[in-house]
Short mmCIF file of C-alpha atoms in Angstrom, two decimals:
data_model
loop_
_atom_site.label_atom_id
_atom_site.label_comp_id
_atom_site.label_asym_id
_atom_site.label_seq_id
_atom_site.Cartn_x
_atom_site.Cartn_y
_atom_site.Cartn_z
CA UNK A 127 0.00 0.00 0.00
CA UNK A 128 2.89 2.33 0.83
CA UNK A 129 4.47 1.67 -2.59
CA UNK A 130 1.14 2.31 -4.33
CA UNK A 131 0.75 5.60 -2.44
CA UNK A 132 4.27 6.74 -3.31
CA UNK A 133 3.71 5.80 -6.96
CA UNK A 134 0.48 7.80 -7.05
CA UNK A 135 2.14 10.73 -5.29
CA UNK A 136 4.98 10.64 -7.81
CA UNK A 137 2.52 10.64 -10.68
CA UNK A 138 0.72 13.68 -9.25
CA UNK A 139 4.01 15.54 -8.73
CA UNK A 140 5.19 14.78 -12.28
CA UNK A 141 1.85 15.91 -13.71
CA UNK A 142 2.10 19.10 -11.68
CA UNK A 143 5.64 19.76 -12.89
CA UNK A 144 4.60 19.19 -16.51
CA UNK A 145 1.69 21.59 -16.08
CA UNK A 146 3.97 24.17 -14.53
CA UNK A 147 6.45 23.76 -17.39
CA UNK A 148 3.80 24.23 -20.07
CA UNK A 149 2.37 27.19 -18.18
CA UNK A 150 5.76 28.81 -17.92
CA UNK A 151 6.46 28.24 -21.61
CA UNK A 152 3.15 29.78 -22.54
CA UNK A 153 3.80 32.72 -20.24
CA UNK A 154 7.12 33.43 -21.94
CA UNK A 155 5.77 32.95 -25.46
CA UNK A 156 2.74 35.14 -24.80
CA UNK A 157 4.90 37.94 -23.36
CA UNK A 158 6.99 37.90 -26.52
CA UNK A 159 3.84 37.88 -28.63
CA UNK A 160 2.37 40.93 -26.88
CA UNK A 161 5.67 42.79 -27.18
CA UNK A 162 5.68 42.44 -30.97
CA UNK A 163 5.29 45.72 -32.88
CA UNK A 164 2.21 44.37 -34.71
CA UNK A 165 0.44 44.08 -31.35
CA UNK A 166 1.37 47.55 -30.06
CA UNK A 167 -2.25 48.74 -29.99
CA UNK A 168 -3.93 45.34 -29.85
CA UNK A 169 -5.63 43.40 -27.10
CA UNK A 170 -5.11 39.65 -26.92
CA UNK A 171 -6.59 36.84 -24.87
CA UNK A 172 -5.43 33.26 -24.42
CA UNK A 173 -7.13 30.68 -22.22
CA UNK A 174 -5.94 27.08 -21.97
CA UNK A 175 -7.19 24.24 -19.78
CA UNK A 176 -6.36 20.58 -19.33
CA UNK A 177 -9.07 18.75 -21.29
CA UNK A 178 -9.32 15.89 -18.78
CA UNK A 179 -9.01 17.64 -15.41
CA UNK A 180 -10.31 21.13 -16.25
CA UNK A 181 -7.19 22.61 -14.63
CA UNK A 182 -6.34 26.08 -15.93
CA UNK A 183 -2.97 25.90 -17.69
CA UNK A 184 -2.83 29.53 -18.85
CA UNK A 185 -5.10 32.54 -18.52
CA UNK A 186 -4.64 36.04 -19.91
CA UNK A 187 -7.66 38.28 -20.35
CA UNK A 188 -10.06 35.32 -20.47
CA UNK A 189 -12.94 37.44 -19.14
CA UNK A 190 -12.48 40.26 -21.66
CA UNK A 191 -15.08 40.28 -24.41
CA UNK A 192 -13.48 40.39 -27.87
CA UNK A 193 -14.68 40.05 -31.44
CA UNK A 194 -14.27 36.37 -32.20
CA UNK A 195 -15.09 36.35 -35.93
CA UNK A 196 -15.77 32.81 -37.16
CA UNK A 197 -14.49 31.15 -33.98
CA UNK A 198 -17.98 32.06 -32.72
CA UNK A 199 -19.33 29.31 -34.99
CA UNK A 200 -18.36 26.69 -32.40
CA UNK A 201 -21.02 28.14 -30.09
CA UNK A 202 -23.73 27.97 -32.77
CA UNK A 203 -22.68 24.46 -33.79
CA UNK A 204 -22.69 23.05 -30.24
CA UNK A 205 -26.05 24.70 -29.54
CA UNK A 206 -27.49 23.22 -32.73
CA UNK A 207 -26.41 19.70 -31.79
CA UNK A 208 -28.08 20.10 -28.39
CA UNK A 209 -31.30 21.85 -29.42
CA UNK A 210 -31.96 20.18 -32.78
CA UNK A 211 -30.11 16.86 -32.60
CA UNK A 212 -27.49 15.43 -34.95
CA UNK A 213 -30.15 13.79 -37.16
CA UNK A 214 -32.32 16.89 -37.59
CA UNK A 215 -33.41 17.56 -41.18
CA UNK A 216 -35.07 20.54 -42.82
CA UNK A 217 -38.16 19.83 -44.92
CA UNK A 218 -39.17 21.95 -47.91
CA UNK A 219 -42.59 21.12 -49.37
CA UNK A 220 -44.21 22.01 -52.70
CA UNK A 221 -47.88 21.63 -53.50
CA UNK A 222 -50.87 23.51 -54.84
CA UNK A 223 -54.09 25.09 -53.70
CA UNK A 224 -57.34 25.55 -55.60
CA UNK A 225 -58.92 22.97 -57.90
CA UNK A 226 -57.21 20.76 -60.49
CA UNK A 227 -59.45 19.55 -63.30
CA UNK A 228 -58.41 18.03 -66.64
CA UNK A 229 -54.87 19.39 -66.42
CA UNK A 230 -55.92 22.95 -65.51
CA UNK A 231 -55.06 24.19 -62.01
CA UNK A 232 -57.38 26.95 -60.86
CA UNK A 233 -54.99 27.98 -58.11
CA UNK A 234 -51.34 28.43 -57.23
CA UNK A 235 -48.21 26.36 -56.80
CA UNK A 236 -47.13 26.82 -53.17
CA UNK A 237 -43.59 26.42 -51.83
CA UNK A 238 -43.44 25.98 -48.05
CA UNK A 239 -40.01 27.04 -46.87
CA UNK A 240 -38.32 25.67 -43.77
CA UNK A 241 -35.24 27.89 -43.69
CA UNK A 242 -33.14 25.06 -45.18
CA UNK A 243 -29.74 26.60 -46.07
CA UNK A 244 -28.76 23.58 -48.20
CA UNK A 245 -31.68 23.77 -50.68
CA UNK A 246 -30.02 23.89 -54.11
CA UNK A 247 -26.49 23.53 -52.69
CA UNK A 248 -23.83 21.85 -54.83
CA UNK A 249 -22.23 20.17 -51.77
CA UNK A 250 -24.50 17.10 -51.76
CA UNK A 251 -25.83 15.04 -54.65
CA UNK A 252 -29.37 15.20 -53.25
CA UNK A 253 -29.44 19.01 -52.94
CA UNK A 254 -28.16 20.22 -56.31
CA UNK A 255 -30.10 22.66 -58.47
CA UNK A 256 -30.53 20.06 -61.23
CA UNK A 257 -31.76 17.40 -58.79
CA UNK A 258 -34.32 19.66 -57.16
CA UNK A 259 -35.59 21.10 -60.44
CA UNK A 260 -36.01 17.60 -61.89
CA UNK A 261 -37.91 16.40 -58.85
CA UNK A 262 -40.13 19.49 -58.66
CA UNK A 263 -41.11 19.41 -62.32
CA UNK A 264 -41.62 15.64 -62.20
CA UNK A 265 -43.86 15.88 -59.12
CA UNK A 266 -46.06 18.52 -60.73
CA UNK A 267 -46.02 16.75 -64.08
CA UNK A 268 -47.21 13.50 -62.50
CA UNK A 269 -50.40 15.36 -61.59
CA UNK A 270 -50.77 16.08 -65.33
CA UNK A 271 -50.82 19.82 -64.73
CA UNK A 272 -50.73 21.56 -68.10
CA UNK A 273 -51.88 25.02 -67.11
CA UNK A 274 -51.59 26.98 -63.87
CA UNK A 275 -54.23 29.67 -63.60
CA UNK A 276 -52.52 31.34 -60.64
CA UNK A 277 -48.86 31.81 -59.82
CA UNK A 278 -45.97 30.25 -57.86
CA UNK A 279 -45.89 31.56 -54.30
CA UNK A 280 -43.77 31.10 -51.19
CA UNK A 281 -45.35 30.41 -47.82
CA UNK A 282 -43.00 32.19 -45.40
CA UNK A 283 -45.21 32.89 -42.39
CA UNK A 284 -43.29 32.32 -39.18
CA UNK A 285 -40.02 33.61 -40.61
CA UNK A 286 -38.55 37.09 -40.25
CA UNK A 287 -38.30 39.06 -43.48
CA UNK A 288 -35.00 40.55 -42.27
CA UNK A 289 -32.34 38.47 -44.02
CA UNK A 290 -29.22 40.35 -42.92
CA UNK A 291 -28.44 40.46 -39.19
CA UNK A 292 -27.92 43.87 -37.61
CA UNK A 293 -24.32 45.03 -37.58
CA UNK A 294 -23.15 43.47 -40.84
CA UNK A 295 -21.21 45.94 -42.96
CA UNK A 296 -22.10 47.01 -46.49
CA UNK A 297 -18.89 45.64 -48.01
CA UNK A 298 -19.75 42.15 -46.70
CA UNK A 299 -23.47 41.98 -47.47
CA UNK A 300 -23.18 41.93 -51.28
CA UNK A 301 -20.57 39.18 -51.34
CA UNK A 302 -21.12 35.42 -51.03
CA UNK A 303 -20.00 35.27 -47.40
CA UNK A 304 -22.57 37.97 -46.57
CA UNK A 305 -25.60 35.99 -47.77
CA UNK A 306 -28.39 36.10 -45.19
CA UNK A 307 -31.09 33.43 -44.71
CA UNK A 308 -34.80 33.49 -45.49
CA UNK A 309 -37.65 31.00 -45.31
CA UNK A 310 -36.64 29.74 -48.75
CA UNK A 311 -32.92 29.75 -49.51
CA UNK A 312 -31.61 28.80 -52.95
CA UNK A 313 -28.11 27.70 -54.06
CA UNK A 314 -26.73 28.96 -50.73
CA UNK A 315 -28.10 32.35 -51.85
CA UNK A 316 -24.96 32.69 -53.95
CA UNK A 317 -24.17 33.56 -57.57
CA UNK A 318 -20.93 33.90 -59.52
CA UNK A 319 -20.05 36.82 -61.77
CA UNK A 320 -17.28 36.62 -64.37
CA UNK A 321 -15.04 39.61 -65.15
CA UNK A 322 -12.73 40.48 -68.02
CA UNK A 323 -9.84 42.85 -67.33
CA UNK A 324 -7.69 44.89 -69.68
CA UNK A 325 -4.05 44.43 -70.60
CA UNK A 326 -2.89 47.63 -68.86
CA UNK A 327 -3.08 48.72 -65.22
CA UNK A 328 -6.05 51.05 -64.78
CA UNK A 329 -8.06 49.62 -67.68
CA UNK A 330 -11.79 49.18 -66.98
CA UNK A 331 -13.08 45.68 -66.20
CA UNK A 332 -16.18 44.32 -67.93
CA UNK A 333 -18.83 41.86 -66.70
CA UNK A 334 -18.96 38.93 -69.14
CA UNK A 335 -21.37 36.53 -67.46
CA UNK A 336 -23.28 35.20 -64.45
CA UNK A 337 -23.88 31.73 -63.04
CA UNK A 338 -26.72 31.08 -62.54
CA UNK A 339 -28.72 33.54 -64.60
CA UNK A 340 -30.09 36.34 -62.39
CA UNK A 341 -33.70 37.26 -63.01
CA UNK A 342 -34.16 39.93 -60.35
CA UNK A 343 -30.81 41.73 -60.02
CA UNK A 344 -28.35 43.48 -62.29
CA UNK A 345 -24.88 44.91 -61.68
CA UNK A 346 -22.48 47.27 -63.37
CA UNK A 347 -18.72 47.36 -63.05
CA UNK A 348 -16.52 50.08 -61.58
CA UNK A 349 -13.66 47.59 -61.30
CA UNK A 350 -10.20 48.47 -62.64
CA UNK A 351 -7.30 46.33 -63.79
CA UNK A 352 -4.39 46.02 -61.36
CA UNK A 353 -0.94 44.47 -61.51
CA UNK A 354 -0.53 40.80 -62.37
CA UNK A 355 -0.76 38.60 -59.31
CA UNK A 356 -2.56 41.27 -57.25
CA UNK A 357 -5.47 38.86 -56.64
CA UNK A 358 -9.15 39.36 -56.01
CA UNK A 359 -9.80 42.82 -54.57
CA UNK A 360 -13.27 43.26 -56.07
CA UNK A 361 -16.37 43.66 -53.92
CA UNK A 362 -20.04 43.45 -54.84
CA UNK A 363 -22.44 46.04 -53.44
CA UNK A 364 -26.23 45.89 -53.41
CA UNK A 365 -28.68 48.79 -53.87
CA UNK A 366 -27.46 49.92 -56.30
CA UNK A 367 -25.84 46.84 -57.79
CA UNK A 368 -22.24 47.77 -58.45
CA UNK A 369 -18.89 45.96 -58.31
CA UNK A 370 -15.89 48.00 -57.14
CA UNK A 371 -12.21 47.33 -56.63
CA UNK A 372 -9.55 45.63 -58.75
CA UNK A 373 -8.62 42.33 -60.37
CA UNK A 374 -5.33 41.47 -62.15
CA UNK A 375 -4.67 42.43 -65.78
CA UNK A 376 -5.10 39.93 -68.64
CA UNK A 377 -7.97 37.98 -67.06
CA UNK A 378 -10.66 36.75 -69.47
CA UNK A 379 -13.08 35.10 -67.03
CA UNK A 380 -12.14 36.04 -63.46
CA UNK A 381 -14.73 34.68 -61.02
CA UNK A 382 -16.01 36.41 -57.91
CA UNK A 383 -19.10 35.40 -55.93
CA UNK A 384 -21.99 37.47 -54.61
CA UNK A 385 -25.10 37.04 -52.49
CA UNK A 386 -28.54 36.91 -54.08
CA UNK A 387 -30.77 39.80 -53.11
CA UNK A 388 -33.98 37.75 -53.51
CA UNK A 389 -33.14 34.03 -53.40
CA UNK A 390 -36.78 32.95 -53.09
CA UNK A 391 -37.72 34.99 -56.12
CA UNK A 392 -34.78 33.59 -58.08
CA UNK A 393 -35.95 30.06 -57.26
CA UNK A 394 -39.52 30.82 -58.38
CA UNK A 395 -38.39 32.21 -61.73
CA UNK A 396 -35.97 29.31 -62.26
CA UNK A 397 -38.81 26.85 -61.57
CA UNK A 398 -41.14 28.77 -63.90
CA UNK A 399 -38.55 28.51 -66.64
CA UNK A 400 -38.23 24.75 -66.14
CA UNK A 401 -42.01 24.26 -66.09
CA UNK A 402 -42.33 26.26 -69.31
CA UNK A 403 -39.78 23.95 -70.94
CA UNK A 404 -42.03 21.04 -69.93
CA UNK A 405 -44.98 22.67 -71.67
CA UNK A 406 -46.74 23.86 -68.49
CA UNK A 407 -48.34 27.29 -68.94
CA UNK A 408 -48.41 29.74 -66.02
CA UNK A 409 -51.02 32.41 -66.67
CA UNK A 410 -50.27 34.88 -63.88
CA UNK A 411 -46.96 36.41 -62.91
CA UNK A 412 -46.44 38.39 -59.74
CA UNK A 413 -50.11 38.25 -58.84
CA UNK A 414 -51.67 40.12 -55.94
CA UNK A 415 -50.63 39.27 -52.41
CA UNK A 416 -53.10 37.05 -50.62
CA UNK A 417 -52.77 34.92 -47.52
CA UNK A 418 -51.94 31.28 -48.12
CA UNK A 419 -53.92 28.81 -46.01
CA UNK A 420 -51.80 25.72 -45.40
CA UNK A 421 -54.83 23.53 -44.75
CA UNK A 422 -55.85 24.10 -48.38
CA UNK A 423 -52.47 23.09 -49.84
CA UNK A 424 -52.14 19.62 -51.35
CA UNK A 425 -48.50 18.52 -51.01
CA UNK A 426 -46.89 16.95 -54.10
CA UNK A 427 -43.17 17.08 -53.30
CA UNK A 428 -41.14 16.90 -50.09
CA UNK A 429 -37.43 17.60 -50.01
CA UNK A 430 -35.33 16.76 -46.97
CA UNK A 431 -31.96 18.32 -46.25
CA UNK A 432 -28.90 16.30 -45.24
CA UNK A 433 -28.83 15.59 -41.48
CA UNK A 434 -27.55 18.26 -39.11
CA UNK A 435 -24.17 16.60 -38.49
CA UNK A 436 -23.46 16.82 -42.23
CA UNK A 437 -24.56 20.47 -42.30
CA UNK A 438 -22.33 21.23 -39.32
CA UNK A 439 -19.42 19.57 -41.11
CA UNK A 440 -19.54 22.16 -43.91
CA UNK A 441 -20.48 24.95 -41.51
CA UNK A 442 -17.26 24.51 -39.55
CA UNK A 443 -14.96 23.10 -42.22
CA UNK A 444 -15.68 25.80 -44.82
CA UNK A 445 -17.01 28.45 -42.44
CA UNK A 446 -20.27 29.04 -44.32
CA UNK A 447 -21.88 32.07 -42.68
CA UNK A 448 -25.32 31.38 -44.20
CA UNK A 449 -25.54 28.07 -42.35
CA UNK A 450 -24.95 29.74 -38.98
CA UNK A 451 -27.54 32.43 -39.63
CA UNK A 452 -30.08 29.84 -40.78
CA UNK A 453 -29.45 27.73 -37.68
CA UNK A 454 -30.12 30.48 -35.16
CA UNK A 455 -33.34 31.41 -36.96
CA UNK A 456 -34.22 27.70 -36.83
CA UNK A 457 -33.68 27.64 -33.04
CA UNK A 458 -36.22 30.45 -32.75
CA UNK A 459 -38.69 28.87 -35.16
CA UNK A 460 -38.55 25.48 -33.45
CA UNK A 461 -38.77 26.89 -29.92
CA UNK A 462 -41.05 29.91 -30.38
CA UNK A 463 -42.75 29.51 -33.78
CA UNK A 464 -41.08 32.54 -35.37
CA UNK A 465 -37.61 32.45 -36.89
CA UNK A 466 -35.68 35.66 -36.25
CA UNK A 467 -32.04 36.43 -35.54
CA UNK A 468 -32.74 38.35 -32.32
CA UNK A 469 -34.79 35.50 -30.86
CA UNK A 470 -32.19 32.95 -31.96
CA UNK A 471 -29.31 34.74 -30.26
CA UNK A 472 -31.42 35.12 -27.10
CA UNK A 473 -32.03 31.36 -27.11
CA UNK A 474 -28.28 30.71 -27.42
CA UNK A 475 -27.53 32.99 -24.47
CA UNK A 476 -30.25 31.39 -22.35
CA UNK A 477 -29.07 27.87 -23.18
CA UNK A 478 -25.49 28.55 -22.10
CA UNK A 479 -26.59 30.49 -19.03
CA UNK A 480 -28.39 27.32 -17.94
CA UNK A 481 -25.09 25.48 -18.44
CA UNK A 482 -23.36 27.87 -16.02
CA UNK A 483 -21.95 30.55 -18.33
CA UNK A 484 -22.42 34.21 -17.51
CA UNK A 485 -24.65 35.35 -20.40
CA UNK A 486 -22.70 38.62 -20.67
CA UNK A 487 -19.75 36.55 -21.93
CA UNK A 488 -21.81 35.89 -25.07
CA UNK A 489 -22.62 39.39 -26.29
CA UNK A 490 -23.51 38.12 -29.77
CA UNK A 491 -25.55 39.52 -32.65
CA UNK A 492 -25.46 36.67 -35.17
CA UNK A 493 -24.72 32.99 -35.59
CA UNK A 494 -21.63 33.17 -37.77
CA UNK A 495 -19.40 35.80 -36.17
CA UNK A 496 -19.41 38.08 -39.21
CA UNK A 497 -20.75 41.10 -37.34
CA UNK A 498 -17.98 43.30 -35.87
CA UNK A 499 -20.40 44.05 -33.01
CA UNK A 500 -19.98 40.54 -31.53
CA UNK A 501 -18.07 40.14 -28.28
CA UNK A 502 -17.19 36.80 -26.72
CA UNK A 503 -14.68 35.70 -24.09
CA UNK A 504 -12.05 33.03 -24.53
CA UNK A 505 -13.29 31.56 -21.24
CA UNK A 506 -16.76 31.10 -22.76
CA UNK A 507 -15.39 29.44 -25.89
CA UNK A 508 -13.31 27.01 -23.86
CA UNK A 509 -16.30 26.18 -21.67
CA UNK A 510 -18.38 25.43 -24.79
CA UNK A 511 -15.60 23.21 -26.17
CA UNK A 512 -15.27 21.45 -22.80
CA UNK A 513 -19.03 20.80 -22.71
CA UNK A 514 -18.98 19.47 -26.28
CA UNK A 515 -16.34 16.91 -25.32
CA UNK A 516 -18.81 15.29 -22.91
CA UNK A 517 -21.66 14.91 -25.41
CA UNK A 518 -22.62 11.90 -27.56
CA UNK A 519 -22.36 14.03 -30.72
CA UNK A 520 -18.77 15.09 -29.97
CA UNK A 521 -17.19 12.86 -32.64
CA UNK A 522 -19.21 14.65 -35.35
CA UNK A 523 -18.31 18.04 -33.90
CA UNK A 524 -14.61 17.20 -33.63
CA UNK A 525 -14.51 15.74 -37.14
CA UNK A 526 -15.97 18.97 -38.55
CA UNK A 527 -13.22 21.14 -37.07
CA UNK A 528 -10.55 22.16 -39.61
CA UNK A 529 -6.88 21.46 -38.98
CA UNK A 530 -4.39 24.32 -38.84
CA UNK A 531 -0.83 24.16 -37.54
CA UNK A 532 -1.37 20.40 -36.95
CA UNK A 533 -4.12 21.26 -34.44
CA UNK A 534 -7.90 20.68 -34.60
CA UNK A 535 -9.31 24.17 -34.31
CA UNK A 536 -11.73 26.70 -35.76
CA UNK A 537 -10.24 29.87 -37.13
CA UNK A 538 -11.82 33.30 -37.41
CA UNK A 539 -10.95 36.38 -39.42
CA UNK A 540 -12.56 39.77 -39.93
CA UNK A 541 -10.89 43.17 -40.24
CA UNK A 542 -8.03 43.37 -37.70
CA UNK A 543 -9.38 40.33 -35.84
CA UNK A 544 -7.87 36.85 -35.73
CA UNK A 545 -8.77 33.88 -33.59
CA UNK A 546 -8.28 30.15 -33.08
CA UNK A 547 -10.04 27.80 -30.68
CA UNK A 548 -10.06 24.05 -30.40
CA UNK A 549 -8.30 20.96 -29.08
CA UNK A 550 -4.79 19.56 -29.10
CA UNK A 551 -3.16 16.40 -27.83
CA UNK A 552 0.52 16.89 -26.98
CA UNK A 553 3.33 14.44 -27.61
CA UNK A 554 3.30 13.51 -23.91
CA UNK A 555 -0.38 12.50 -24.21
CA UNK A 556 -1.80 15.47 -22.35
CA UNK A 557 -4.87 17.04 -23.98
CA UNK A 558 -5.67 20.73 -24.04
CA UNK A 559 -8.66 22.93 -24.86
CA UNK A 560 -7.82 26.50 -25.83
CA UNK A 561 -9.06 29.77 -27.26
CA UNK A 562 -6.78 32.53 -28.58
CA UNK A 563 -8.24 35.85 -29.80
CA UNK A 564 -6.48 38.99 -31.02
CA UNK A 565 -8.22 42.29 -31.81
CA UNK A 566 -6.88 45.49 -33.38
CA UNK A 567 -3.50 44.32 -34.59
CA UNK A 568 -1.83 46.30 -37.34
CA UNK A 569 -0.44 45.19 -40.67
CA UNK A 570 -1.13 42.01 -42.59
CA UNK A 571 -2.92 39.01 -41.08
CA UNK A 572 -0.52 36.25 -42.17
CA UNK A 573 2.39 37.39 -39.93
CA UNK A 574 0.01 37.58 -36.95
CA UNK A 575 -1.16 34.04 -37.67
CA UNK A 576 2.42 32.75 -37.68
CA UNK A 577 3.09 34.52 -34.38
CA UNK A 578 -0.06 32.99 -32.86
CA UNK A 579 1.06 29.56 -34.06
CA UNK A 580 4.39 30.07 -32.31
CA UNK A 581 2.57 30.60 -29.01
CA UNK A 582 0.28 27.61 -29.55
CA UNK A 583 3.28 25.44 -30.44
CA UNK A 584 4.09 25.39 -26.72
CA UNK A 585 1.16 22.99 -26.33
CA UNK A 586 2.80 20.43 -28.58
#
């Protein structure tokens, strides 16, 4: 018994010494990081705990709220797994109201949106534009509909008409990463525009095409040609539709991506075009607004999204902002019957308060982290990651995290903000959970990233 006690005591002492060593290394590395000229006017926070014991390994400014950019997605993802379940699927339904007699529909085609952000996405075989269009036209054709006396309408009751969360900036909103969710999303609410530059710096840049065709929006170019290798510095703005900035010289079909202003409307007109090709006549277009009564709708087609764990995979791996914004509206719709961003963020705060977090540590305005108004603490992020590790869905969550610097972690970037949070298992077998946020650095982002990696390397 004495030998067993001494062995256990030795193990505890060694573990303590290792923890002290890692803590000291982090302390030294973080001091050097803060002293760097790029961080002269910045504020940084690093919080590290032992994943198995919960022991704090390092803490600097862990209670200071900072903009977390896309690292905030880990909060939305973990909340989604808990509130919706890993097998949750969105359901989009299409049917008709009125009377159908001898191929003539005296009524409307009705699309019942569910807020599905994957509807028309190219990321899954079952969600592609071609797949959905084929299934929709087939379902309506099976009913032998030859003429539609009404129109195609979207049932969107129960969903906020505000697509863009408060606090998003104009330069973001028109671009693909600034696409906001609605009751009916289409092709991730994204389109591509192709640009042709001149052969001299300063030459005007022309728009040479769109994919897909846009029915409801148009854009003009104020883009100029810049030096070869200068990259994509063009931004799309809505209302009015204009593209500004630069792309390199000698480009014949340079692609940038924007966000659809009216994704539901684009879907309707795409479907109308496909139905016309099938010989189905639609008599009305943009008919008067009238309330749709669901009890009068006969459902002909049901589309189910991929399960939530697959959605979360792309949400975290490729940092798709639309998915996060759709999810928080879904929390509100499922819990309260009305999908809005404000209600969704309130539900997130309430959920984590019940788990022991001070709700003021999650001063959030959206589900993706794109808003510069967001403030979150590194302590809160680590607590969320620690909670996730105890849940049955953790393997799906962990698998979805990208890998940077040989560490499983989510990154985040907006103007003068950089962050990383995640998990790492060291060579000695010890596991860590960490969050590292930096706000208001100066200069380029890539050197800051390398300096953050150097600090995090002390966990290896």
